[in-house]
XYZ file of C-alpha atoms in Angstrom:
735
model
C 47.308 -1.001 -24.966
C 47.504 2.523 -23.517
C 50.432 3.018 -21.155
C 49.313 4.410 -17.786
C 51.476 7.480 -17.221
C 51.447 10.116 -14.478
C 49.803 12.484 -16.937
C 46.971 10.044 -17.682
C 46.443 9.429 -13.959
C 46.278 13.189 -13.335
C 43.825 13.638 -16.221
C 41.558 11.171 -14.434
C 41.481 13.330 -11.311
C 43.397 10.938 -9.048
C 46.069 12.295 -6.715
C 49.442 10.585 -6.421
C 48.428 9.148 -3.026
C 45.144 7.859 -4.446
C 46.954 6.203 -7.340
C 49.331 4.497 -4.905
C 46.293 3.234 -2.957
C 44.804 1.983 -6.241
C 48.000 0.020 -6.932
C 47.870 -1.434 -3.425
C 44.222 -2.482 -3.804
C 44.698 -3.948 -7.265
C 48.160 -5.420 -6.744
C 49.151 -4.384 -10.259
C 49.009 -1.492 -12.748
C 45.453 -0.995 -14.042
C 44.546 -0.897 -17.694
C 42.819 2.225 -19.050
C 39.299 0.873 -18.479
C 40.120 -0.028 -14.885
C 41.737 3.375 -14.306
C 38.630 5.074 -15.652
C 36.420 3.023 -13.337
C 38.567 3.904 -10.313
C 38.561 7.579 -11.309
C 34.779 7.901 -11.353
C 34.102 5.681 -8.335
C 36.660 7.594 -6.274
C 35.570 10.992 -7.604
C 34.125 13.455 -5.124
C 30.792 13.234 -6.950
C 30.445 9.465 -6.407
C 32.461 8.726 -3.254
C 31.782 11.803 -1.048
C 35.371 11.379 0.132
C 35.621 14.893 1.623
C 32.134 15.023 3.084
C 31.065 11.609 4.383
C 32.870 12.042 7.730
C 30.517 14.957 8.440
C 27.400 13.616 6.720
C 27.453 10.691 9.168
C 26.711 13.142 11.996
C 23.287 14.129 10.621
C 20.177 12.612 12.246
C 18.576 10.180 9.791
C 15.993 8.178 11.710
C 12.499 8.605 13.124
C 9.540 6.246 13.623
C 8.136 7.339 10.240
C 11.414 6.882 8.314
C 11.314 3.670 6.284
C 14.634 4.181 4.486
C 17.272 6.806 5.195
C 20.381 7.814 3.207
C 22.202 5.230 1.120
C 19.531 4.228 -1.375
C 18.439 5.927 -4.580
C 16.067 8.102 -2.515
C 14.718 8.342 1.032
C 11.370 6.872 2.124
C 8.887 8.001 4.800
C 5.612 6.496 5.947
C 2.630 8.785 5.277
C -0.026 6.416 6.628
C -2.671 4.220 5.004
C -0.045 1.835 3.637
C 1.569 4.586 1.567
C 5.049 6.089 1.464
C 6.541 9.310 0.127
C 9.877 8.804 -1.633
C 12.041 11.836 -2.379
C 15.495 13.225 -3.004
C 17.265 16.330 -4.293
C 20.379 16.319 -6.483
C 22.644 18.805 -8.203
C 23.376 19.290 -11.888
C 25.446 22.431 -11.459
C 28.466 22.036 -13.704
C 26.559 20.599 -16.693
C 23.957 23.382 -16.470
C 26.586 26.108 -16.604
C 28.257 24.554 -19.641
C 25.035 23.664 -21.512
C 22.043 25.069 -19.609
C 19.175 23.385 -21.440
C 20.506 19.814 -21.427
C 22.247 20.234 -18.087
C 19.017 21.203 -16.352
C 16.859 18.764 -18.316
C 19.013 15.749 -17.507
C 19.169 16.843 -13.866
C 15.380 16.613 -13.754
C 15.421 13.277 -15.570
C 18.041 11.830 -13.244
C 16.259 12.751 -10.040
C 12.963 11.345 -11.334
C 14.708 8.028 -12.092
C 16.087 7.955 -8.548
C 12.505 8.086 -7.285
C 10.734 5.728 -9.663
C 13.524 3.156 -9.469
C 12.290 2.603 -5.900
C 8.760 1.830 -7.056
C 7.219 5.307 -6.688
C 5.245 7.223 -9.267
C 6.625 10.790 -9.279
C 3.910 13.285 -8.297
C 5.859 16.548 -7.913
C 9.093 18.221 -8.989
C 10.807 21.162 -7.293
C 13.993 23.056 -8.043
C 16.429 25.366 -6.268
C 18.269 27.634 -8.708
C 21.105 30.096 -8.147
C 22.366 32.430 -10.855
C 24.962 35.195 -10.999
C 24.187 38.869 -10.686
C 21.317 39.997 -12.916
C 23.529 42.260 -15.051
C 26.167 39.581 -15.682
C 26.463 39.000 -19.454
C 25.644 35.273 -19.173
C 22.785 35.456 -16.670
C 19.855 35.848 -19.081
C 21.164 33.080 -21.316
C 21.609 30.739 -18.341
C 18.214 31.529 -16.788
C 16.481 31.066 -20.125
C 18.209 27.766 -20.879
C 17.856 26.264 -17.401
C 14.165 27.137 -17.082
C 13.488 25.794 -20.580
C 15.352 22.570 -19.767
C 13.444 22.019 -16.527
C 10.087 22.733 -18.122
C 10.858 20.747 -21.261
C 11.719 17.569 -19.368
C 9.160 17.792 -16.563
C 6.287 18.823 -18.829
C 6.984 15.984 -21.272
C 7.050 13.492 -18.398
C 3.664 14.733 -17.213
C 4.946 15.447 -13.707
C 4.041 18.866 -12.257
C 6.791 21.261 -11.214
C 5.087 22.801 -8.201
C 7.605 25.204 -6.697
C 11.157 26.030 -5.750
C 13.392 29.039 -5.283
C 15.659 31.246 -7.370
C 18.439 33.536 -6.143
C 20.782 35.924 -7.946
C 24.205 36.792 -6.520
C 27.637 37.603 -7.893
C 29.149 34.545 -6.146
C 27.382 32.392 -8.760
C 28.608 34.402 -11.770
C 30.939 31.631 -12.918
C 29.200 28.615 -11.384
C 25.409 28.475 -11.235
C 23.501 25.962 -9.121
C 20.724 23.776 -10.490
C 19.304 21.518 -7.762
C 16.351 19.309 -8.722
C 13.990 17.515 -6.335
C 11.345 14.873 -7.028
C 8.694 13.449 -4.712
C 6.872 10.213 -5.487
C 4.233 7.996 -3.881
C 4.453 4.226 -3.449
C 2.775 1.478 -1.437
C 4.866 0.607 1.605
C 4.852 -3.081 0.615
C 6.073 -2.310 -2.930
C 9.348 -0.458 -2.360
C 12.351 -1.595 -4.391
C 15.989 -1.510 -3.301
C 19.327 -1.770 -5.075
C 21.195 -4.606 -3.318
C 21.993 -7.357 -5.811
C 21.355 -10.887 -4.572
C 21.115 -14.478 -5.763
C 24.203 -16.073 -7.296
C 23.454 -16.854 -10.933
C 20.588 -14.355 -11.179
C 20.516 -12.455 -14.464
C 21.722 -8.820 -14.630
C 19.566 -6.902 -17.097
C 20.023 -3.585 -18.899
C 16.872 -1.663 -19.872
C 16.020 1.704 -21.420
C 17.957 3.693 -24.004
C 21.039 2.642 -25.881
C 24.496 3.655 -24.632
C 26.326 6.418 -26.502
C 29.381 8.569 -25.983
C 27.574 11.447 -24.249
C 28.416 12.280 -20.660
C 31.721 10.397 -20.499
C 33.630 11.820 -17.510
C 30.547 13.693 -16.318
C 31.171 12.606 -12.710
C 34.833 13.571 -12.937
C 33.943 16.957 -14.440
C 31.462 17.531 -11.608
C 34.300 16.936 -9.139
C 36.562 19.727 -10.439
C 36.385 23.491 -10.375
C 35.928 25.583 -13.496
C 38.485 27.730 -15.276
C 38.551 29.811 -18.453
C 38.445 26.662 -20.605
C 35.279 25.206 -19.124
C 33.358 25.587 -22.382
C 35.540 22.770 -23.730
C 33.797 20.398 -21.296
C 30.551 20.559 -23.273
C 30.934 16.915 -24.499
C 30.734 15.716 -20.864
C 27.138 17.000 -20.622
C 24.514 14.305 -21.130
C 21.638 14.578 -23.602
C 18.144 13.807 -22.340
C 14.990 12.406 -23.957
C 11.946 12.813 -21.683
C 9.682 10.830 -23.997
C 11.924 7.788 -23.595
C 12.005 8.332 -19.830
C 8.214 8.403 -19.740
C 8.191 4.992 -21.436
C 10.862 3.759 -19.018
C 8.796 4.938 -16.034
C 5.693 3.087 -17.209
C 7.618 -0.072 -18.131
C 9.414 -0.167 -14.762
C 6.188 0.326 -12.810
C 4.500 -2.396 -14.856
C 7.315 -4.856 -14.123
C 7.305 -3.782 -10.470
C 3.686 -4.905 -10.238
C 5.058 -8.456 -10.617
C 7.523 -10.128 -8.266
C 10.267 -10.519 -10.882
C 12.703 -7.840 -9.636
C 15.374 -8.647 -7.064
C 17.166 -5.297 -7.261
C 17.079 -2.182 -9.421
C 19.384 0.815 -9.791
C 19.285 3.950 -11.930
C 22.299 4.539 -14.171
C 23.122 8.073 -13.038
C 26.545 9.607 -12.491
C 29.230 7.242 -13.829
C 26.537 5.234 -15.615
C 26.984 1.491 -15.855
C 30.047 1.645 -13.590
C 28.406 3.155 -10.513
C 25.131 1.245 -10.898
C 26.800 -2.158 -11.173
C 29.356 -1.554 -8.418
C 26.787 -0.101 -5.997
C 24.378 -2.995 -6.550
C 27.132 -5.580 -6.051
C 28.555 -3.824 -2.995
C 25.213 -3.421 -1.223
C 24.484 -7.093 -1.797
C 27.970 -8.298 -0.860
C 28.266 -10.135 -4.185
C 30.189 -9.997 -7.442
C 28.944 -9.365 -10.980
C 30.107 -10.528 -14.399
C 29.164 -8.344 -17.366
C 29.512 -9.135 -21.067
C 29.865 -5.718 -22.666
C 29.091 -7.125 -26.115
C 25.489 -7.411 -24.904
C 25.160 -3.733 -23.905
C 22.858 -1.991 -26.408
C 24.943 0.691 -28.160
C 23.941 3.482 -30.500
C 27.447 4.223 -31.779
C 29.932 2.098 -33.662
C 33.196 0.917 -32.184
C 32.622 1.875 -28.566
C 35.419 0.745 -26.252
C 34.951 -0.870 -22.837
C 36.171 2.417 -21.310
C 33.457 4.385 -23.136
C 30.711 1.858 -22.374
C 31.444 1.810 -18.649
C 31.850 5.593 -18.257
C 29.077 6.808 -20.545
C 26.355 8.779 -18.776
C 23.754 8.334 -21.496
C 20.361 8.981 -19.976
C 17.172 6.952 -19.454
C 18.851 3.660 -18.495
C 18.372 1.187 -15.617
C 20.172 -1.881 -14.343
C 18.196 -4.729 -12.757
C 18.742 -8.099 -11.171
C 15.831 -10.420 -11.978
C 14.711 -13.697 -10.514
C 15.883 -16.582 -12.691
C 13.467 -17.554 -15.427
C 11.684 -14.184 -15.466
C 13.728 -12.702 -18.311
C 11.203 -13.263 -21.088
C 8.335 -11.872 -19.024
C 10.367 -8.725 -18.415
C 11.530 -8.541 -22.026
C 7.930 -8.564 -23.275
C 7.066 -5.598 -21.063
C 10.036 -3.472 -22.126
C 9.710 -4.319 -25.805
C 5.996 -3.437 -25.617
C 7.117 0.025 -24.454
C 9.668 0.086 -27.322
C 12.684 0.054 -25.025
C 15.930 -1.878 -25.202
C 16.158 -4.972 -23.010
C 19.281 -7.074 -22.745
C 20.641 -9.675 -20.334
C 24.226 -8.418 -19.952
C 25.534 -10.495 -17.070
C 24.962 -12.449 -13.888
C 25.452 -12.232 -10.134
C 28.458 -14.144 -8.743
C 29.847 -14.953 -5.309
C 33.355 -13.641 -6.046
C 33.052 -10.089 -4.717
C 34.625 -8.945 -7.983
C 33.468 -7.049 -11.053
C 34.597 -8.932 -14.132
C 34.018 -7.346 -17.547
C 34.452 -9.200 -20.820
C 34.252 -8.051 -24.424
C 34.916 -9.966 -27.612
C 35.952 -12.998 -25.584
C 38.570 -11.189 -23.518
C 38.571 -10.001 -19.916
C 38.833 -6.197 -20.128
C 38.567 -5.465 -16.386
C 38.756 -7.511 -13.193
C 38.312 -5.452 -10.052
C 37.365 -5.978 -6.391
C 33.964 -4.445 -5.668
C 34.244 -3.236 -2.054
C 37.300 -0.947 -2.365
C 35.715 0.863 -5.284
C 32.292 1.237 -3.731
C 32.341 1.668 0.028
C 36.065 1.718 0.809
C 36.936 4.717 -1.339
C 39.305 7.257 0.223
C 37.800 9.159 3.138
C 39.423 12.460 3.997
C 39.377 14.482 7.174
C 40.171 17.727 5.398
C 41.723 20.561 7.404
C 39.152 23.217 8.202
C 38.942 26.566 9.899
C 35.921 28.099 11.542
C 34.319 31.013 9.721
C 34.986 34.250 11.677
C 31.729 35.465 13.198
C 30.723 38.991 12.279
C 29.321 41.483 14.768
C 25.529 41.877 15.016
C 23.966 44.934 13.395
C 21.022 46.476 15.207
C 18.378 48.732 13.749
C 19.878 51.791 15.416
C 23.191 51.023 13.667
C 21.554 51.349 10.246
C 20.407 54.583 8.640
C 16.653 54.966 8.268
C 15.399 55.487 4.711
C 13.971 58.831 3.654
C 10.685 57.070 2.932
C 9.684 53.703 4.405
C 7.152 53.113 1.621
C 9.762 53.634 -1.082
C 12.098 51.247 0.746
C 9.394 48.570 0.726
C 8.736 49.222 -2.965
C 12.440 48.802 -3.717
C 12.611 45.523 -1.803
C 9.479 44.145 -3.482
C 11.030 44.832 -6.882
C 14.483 43.510 -5.977
C 16.135 40.426 -7.435
C 15.521 38.376 -4.262
C 11.873 39.252 -3.601
C 10.365 39.920 -7.040
C 7.790 37.453 -8.369
C 9.122 34.267 -10.011
C 5.929 33.865 -12.052
C 7.912 34.285 -15.303
C 9.705 31.061 -14.309
C 6.939 28.905 -12.904
C 4.315 29.688 -15.508
C 6.607 27.881 -17.987
C 6.185 24.715 -15.914
C 3.039 22.624 -16.113
C 2.309 22.826 -12.408
C -1.275 21.513 -12.671
C -0.792 18.295 -14.649
C -2.098 15.174 -12.812
C -4.821 17.363 -11.277
C -3.612 17.134 -7.679
C -1.777 20.445 -7.193
C -3.716 22.235 -4.437
C -1.299 25.093 -3.706
C 0.514 26.413 -6.756
C 3.954 28.037 -6.868
C 4.204 31.361 -5.068
C 3.134 30.275 -1.589
C 5.144 29.151 1.413
C 5.056 25.517 0.302
C 3.462 23.612 -2.539
C 0.613 21.317 -1.528
C -0.066 18.217 -3.634
C -2.973 15.891 -2.883
C -2.211 12.211 -2.471
C -4.312 11.020 -5.393
C -7.759 9.762 -4.517
C -7.506 10.774 -0.843
C -8.263 13.766 1.353
C -4.641 14.099 2.503
C -1.747 15.918 0.871
C 1.997 16.464 0.901
C 3.455 19.918 1.565
C 6.790 20.432 -0.208
C 9.347 23.238 -0.076
C 12.980 24.057 -0.870
C 14.863 26.597 1.226
C 18.260 28.106 1.905
C 19.576 31.620 2.566
C 23.172 31.513 1.251
C 24.084 34.987 2.531
C 23.384 33.773 6.077
C 25.506 30.645 5.502
C 28.401 32.740 4.188
C 28.324 35.034 7.236
C 27.811 32.256 9.800
C 27.580 28.667 8.485
C 26.223 27.214 11.736
C 23.379 29.721 11.949
C 22.807 29.548 8.192
C 22.586 25.759 8.183
C 20.107 25.796 11.050
C 18.069 28.554 9.396
C 17.752 26.600 6.125
C 16.194 23.662 7.977
C 14.072 25.907 10.206
C 12.688 27.873 7.269
C 11.693 24.670 5.468
C 9.972 23.570 8.695
C 8.166 26.936 8.957
C 7.057 26.942 5.334
C 5.508 23.485 5.681
C 3.961 24.439 9.022
C 2.410 27.588 7.530
C 0.225 25.407 5.266
C -1.022 23.415 8.269
C 1.091 20.357 7.432
C 3.285 18.401 9.846
C 6.954 18.478 8.697
C 8.326 14.928 8.446
C 11.768 14.834 6.810
C 14.244 16.606 4.568
C 16.570 15.921 1.695
C 19.548 18.184 1.106
C 21.844 19.343 -1.658
C 25.134 20.573 -0.213
C 26.670 23.023 -2.693
C 30.126 24.343 -1.747
C 33.462 25.403 -3.218
C 36.807 23.610 -3.124
C 37.031 21.407 0.024
C 40.825 21.468 -0.139
C 40.666 25.097 1.017
C 40.289 25.047 4.832
C 37.928 28.031 4.886
C 35.566 26.249 2.443
C 35.728 23.012 4.412
C 34.958 25.101 7.500
C 31.806 26.383 5.801
C 30.735 22.805 5.112
C 31.438 21.645 8.665
C 29.583 24.644 10.099
C 26.520 24.206 7.910
C 26.329 20.507 8.796
C 26.492 21.392 12.501
C 23.669 23.911 12.153
C 21.545 21.523 10.119
C 22.089 18.731 12.645
C 21.050 20.992 15.524
C 17.880 22.066 13.709
C 16.936 18.564 12.554
C 17.226 17.266 16.118
C 15.303 20.163 17.669
C 12.513 19.997 15.084
C 12.301 16.190 14.754
C 12.979 16.641 11.054
C 15.520 13.972 9.939
C 17.624 13.905 6.768
C 16.634 10.874 4.676
C 18.513 11.505 1.415
C 20.748 14.041 -0.243
C 23.630 14.979 -2.468
C 26.946 16.799 -2.142
C 28.314 19.062 -4.877
C 31.795 20.430 -4.205
C 34.310 22.343 -6.328
C 31.706 24.940 -7.274
C 34.411 27.467 -8.065
C 35.785 29.370 -11.013
C 39.428 30.444 -11.069
C 39.671 30.011 -7.313
C 36.549 31.957 -6.371
C 33.920 29.846 -4.627
C 30.173 30.225 -4.486
C 28.390 31.216 -1.302
C 27.911 28.043 0.774
C 24.481 26.787 -0.255
C 23.087 23.829 1.710
C 19.734 23.668 -0.066
C 17.060 21.901 1.986
C 14.033 20.154 0.493
C 11.334 19.489 3.065
C 8.235 17.269 2.943
C 5.313 17.237 5.371
C 1.912 15.575 5.630
C -1.442 17.322 5.734
C -3.767 14.613 6.997
C -6.909 16.522 6.050
C -7.023 19.088 3.259
C -9.894 20.786 5.071
C -7.254 22.024 7.542
C -4.989 23.712 4.989
C -4.227 27.400 4.884
C -2.509 29.752 2.413
C -0.655 33.039 2.766
C -3.342 35.163 1.055
C -5.341 37.723 3.043
C -8.938 36.470 2.817
C -11.756 38.840 3.824
C -12.494 42.385 4.920
C -12.531 42.571 8.689
C -10.183 39.651 9.361
C -7.673 40.458 12.100
C -3.934 40.456 11.314
C -1.632 39.171 14.081
C 2.099 38.759 14.580
C 3.088 35.385 16.061
C 6.518 35.849 17.646
C 8.555 38.912 18.654
C 10.428 41.292 16.356
C 14.156 41.307 17.122
C 15.496 44.193 15.060
C 18.578 42.249 13.871
C 19.625 43.817 10.550
C 22.813 41.879 9.743
C 22.760 40.205 6.283
C 19.254 41.561 5.686
C 18.032 42.431 2.231
C 17.329 45.929 3.520
C 21.015 46.331 4.345
C 22.017 45.044 0.902
C 19.416 46.688 -1.323
C 18.976 50.025 0.486
C 22.370 50.520 2.131
C 24.562 48.582 -0.316
C 26.138 46.568 2.517
C 26.553 42.790 2.760
C 27.773 42.388 6.312
C 26.958 41.562 9.896
C 25.802 38.466 11.727
C 22.633 36.839 10.356
C 19.512 36.864 12.546
C 19.510 34.564 15.555
C 17.879 31.158 15.111
C 16.225 30.045 18.354
C 15.279 26.431 17.695
C 13.215 26.066 20.875
C 11.046 28.990 19.783
C 10.834 27.614 16.232
C 9.448 24.358 17.584
C 7.119 25.933 20.123
C 5.645 28.600 17.851
C 5.327 26.277 14.859
C 3.561 23.582 16.867
C 1.154 26.225 18.201
C 0.398 27.560 14.720
C -0.263 24.089 13.329
C -2.636 23.327 16.195
C -4.521 26.590 15.638
C -4.850 25.886 11.901
C -6.212 22.429 12.701
C -8.790 23.981 15.040
C -9.956 26.194 12.164
C -8.940 29.417 13.938
C -6.438 30.692 11.323
C -7.519 32.041 7.932
C -4.028 32.818 6.530
C -0.422 32.218 7.591
C 2.958 33.292 6.237
C 6.380 33.028 7.840
C 8.666 36.057 8.072
C 11.858 35.602 6.084
C 13.577 37.620 3.310
C 12.690 41.289 3.641
C 11.159 40.952 7.095
C 7.673 41.810 8.331
C 7.066 44.502 5.709
C 7.653 42.150 2.807
C 5.584 39.377 4.454
C 2.611 41.740 4.795
C 2.981 42.968 1.212
C 3.119 39.400 -0.120
C -0.028 38.435 1.793
C -1.858 41.515 0.521
C -0.854 40.834 -3.082
C -1.799 37.153 -2.822
C -5.267 38.059 -1.570
C -5.589 41.233 -3.676
C -6.764 43.077 -0.582
C -5.089 45.681 1.608
C -4.903 46.162 5.351
C -4.752 48.906 7.947
C -2.127 48.084 10.527
C -0.272 49.533 13.487
C 3.016 48.125 14.788
C 3.635 48.846 18.443
C 7.363 48.539 19.042
C 10.366 50.187 20.624
C 12.425 49.358 17.541
C 13.221 51.952 14.886
C 10.480 51.672 12.216
C 12.864 50.399 9.518
C 14.129 47.678 11.886
C 10.591 46.635 12.811
C 9.618 46.402 9.146
C 12.733 44.959 7.526
C 14.714 42.949 10.100
C 14.481 39.280 9.064
C 13.224 37.947 12.388
C 13.206 34.145 12.660
C 10.593 31.989 14.437
C 7.867 34.452 13.488
C 4.723 34.394 11.359
C 1.981 36.745 10.256
C -1.420 35.104 10.683
C -5.019 36.223 10.218
C -8.219 35.205 11.973
C -11.924 36.009 12.125
C -12.661 38.661 14.792
C -14.717 36.172 16.806
C -11.773 33.737 16.975
C -9.077 36.142 18.148
C -9.723 35.741 21.863
C -9.544 31.964 21.588
C -6.241 32.249 19.676
C -4.893 34.590 22.346
C -6.066 32.281 25.110
C -4.189 29.293 23.692
C -1.118 31.501 23.142
C -1.224 32.871 26.680
C -1.492 29.374 28.129
C 1.735 28.391 26.349
C 3.519 31.727 26.898
C 3.571 32.416 23.166
C 3.760 36.058 22.010
C 0.806 37.077 19.820
C 0.324 40.721 18.820
C -2.678 42.245 17.059
C -1.503 44.399 14.127
C -4.780 45.521 12.594
C -7.533 44.680 10.123
C -7.763 43.473 6.526
C -9.532 45.794 4.100
C -9.003 48.691 1.646
C -7.060 48.785 -1.618
C -3.902 50.037 0.087
C -1.422 48.593 2.527
C -1.344 51.097 5.409
C 1.034 50.759 8.338
C 0.433 53.432 10.978
C 2.007 56.734 10.077
C 4.856 54.878 8.414
C 3.613 54.103 4.919
C 0.609 53.856 2.611
C 1.106 51.998 -0.693
C -1.483 51.008 -3.263
C -1.648 47.330 -4.165
C -1.447 48.337 -7.817
C 1.959 49.909 -7.325
C 3.187 46.994 -5.237
C 2.039 44.547 -7.893
C 3.684 46.470 -10.731
C 7.140 46.437 -9.156
C 6.802 42.903 -7.787
C 5.598 41.356 -11.040
C 7.680 43.454 -13.404
C 11.291 42.844 -12.435
C 11.933 39.357 -13.854
C 10.050 39.801 -17.156
C 11.944 43.060 -17.694
C 15.253 41.331 -16.976
C 14.498 38.501 -19.419
C 13.237 40.865 -22.124
C 16.525 42.772 -22.128
C 19.360 42.432 -24.675
C 20.829 38.962 -24.807
C 17.721 37.187 -23.501
C 17.595 34.844 -26.457
C 19.457 31.567 -26.155
C 22.719 31.684 -28.016
């Protein structure tokens, strides 16, 4: 038997204080299997020990929320006896070490979280962050991650309908791969994970268990160093074809009433799934590890319990239903094995070859893990930067061209055209718009889905940045005509033991909470990924937000594309001229500084509600929120989407470059038929909402007063060309 030394405890990521607490809980020295189980269950990745104090402050309820945080995914009511089930999760560390499999298994894991609750996945999204474009690893990582996402999603037959991709030096040594899945289920056929029924059989289904992914959760709870490549064996290996079979088999069994509880085997594999099911049900479980299907010889209890082999589920069935379930899974050519039973002991007892190999209390490992109130310091607030504080460019048109061809704004078509975004036949708005729109199959309604975050804002002012991430998701959904309902989040931060990093987390949570409350946009699921650092340098704080809304009638949907000659272009909202943290400042002036733009949540709510009402009345022909790059970029994107120019005039006291490129919040560009403009203005005037006429759609150029005239052809060349040129450069092939 392995002696448990200080070195072995440290290798398992437990602090001295945590090990002393383990000894107190257990009342004895653990064996190696028990130590391994404690290490993963008390890891940051599984226990949220540094973050749960703050996560509890987020608003999580609303009349339409069926299930908030704590389950495999969140659930909202979308009417007609149907529910949308969704969640976003990180697979950051694995994707940096092995980009293809890291990203692929991230997609597979988040889909299992959704279909384990009884939903058929209908859409995937992703939020990706890579290092600077000229970093020697960036092309390799982009290529591998995109291939992994497309490979898994395409094989599953689930469309990847949108997302976001940023490039910044803070991610040079630690990329972010956040995957989101949305599914649809009947509200009376939602499945939960709480084990129940003493004596009920515990069943393992799916793929066999191997040695891949052991210590994946522990690895995801530590920062990187120069030896991170050695962690490659902790990255799981995915098989989307097996997962497709598992999806269909689970949904077939769910059509019966045989399932008591079901849980995906995700991070920490059989350990986390069994402990979470037992804890939620207030019961114990006995497992016979000899019955676990294994694909490798001589696996130890430690390896079986900590393996993160993919495409596996754990279920509790009603007694006597085992053979019915076995027939279904064997029909789909999947492993099925009764590996244990539910008990009333409150303990997890593991046996193998006739011996007890672990005997642990459930509650302290599951919900009574250490909870830290880490020291934190508030991020110093930078001074605002006004337009007059920033040099004007020599040529406003050339500045817009440079922004449109920059790493943040350039088209992501090279990425999304590798995804099958049309499979299932219900994708109404494809990638490239404000939000994806996916029809609820067989109906006239649809879901609008987006992912959003502006990390440079969060780095400069976490409270404002956190609020802006939620507000932008709300705006993007609103711009399609949909009503925003709820969000999921993926909180990506550096080392929480550094007070300035913990301060970023606390600030972002505060901003998100404020925005969720003001916008009636609760958090129903999410994930925290900490220790995103390399050699002590953390990423920009990145609280990625995935939003979902309902469009009750597809006839009332709009897109960002300019539509017809003669349509009137209007600005909804007022330009502020705040240039801090703007892309103009970074790309034109080479400065990353200043306070981010103000987020006025009352205006966000008021202006967004007005826009949605006007879309529903049929008065708006196009809508696009102002975000990265400001008004100038928003206009250029609308012109390119519609392949039609416009002749515009911006009446403002701001310097022209501030009017065009300040990233004003709570603002949209909308278009309308000439005959409808007075009605739009009347409704706006009644609610004291600013609405400014900018000009008229038409021409093959984008013309803005005496400021600039640019051909759409030139705009398209720079916008479409940047990413393909980057990926065609030296080193683009996967190594």
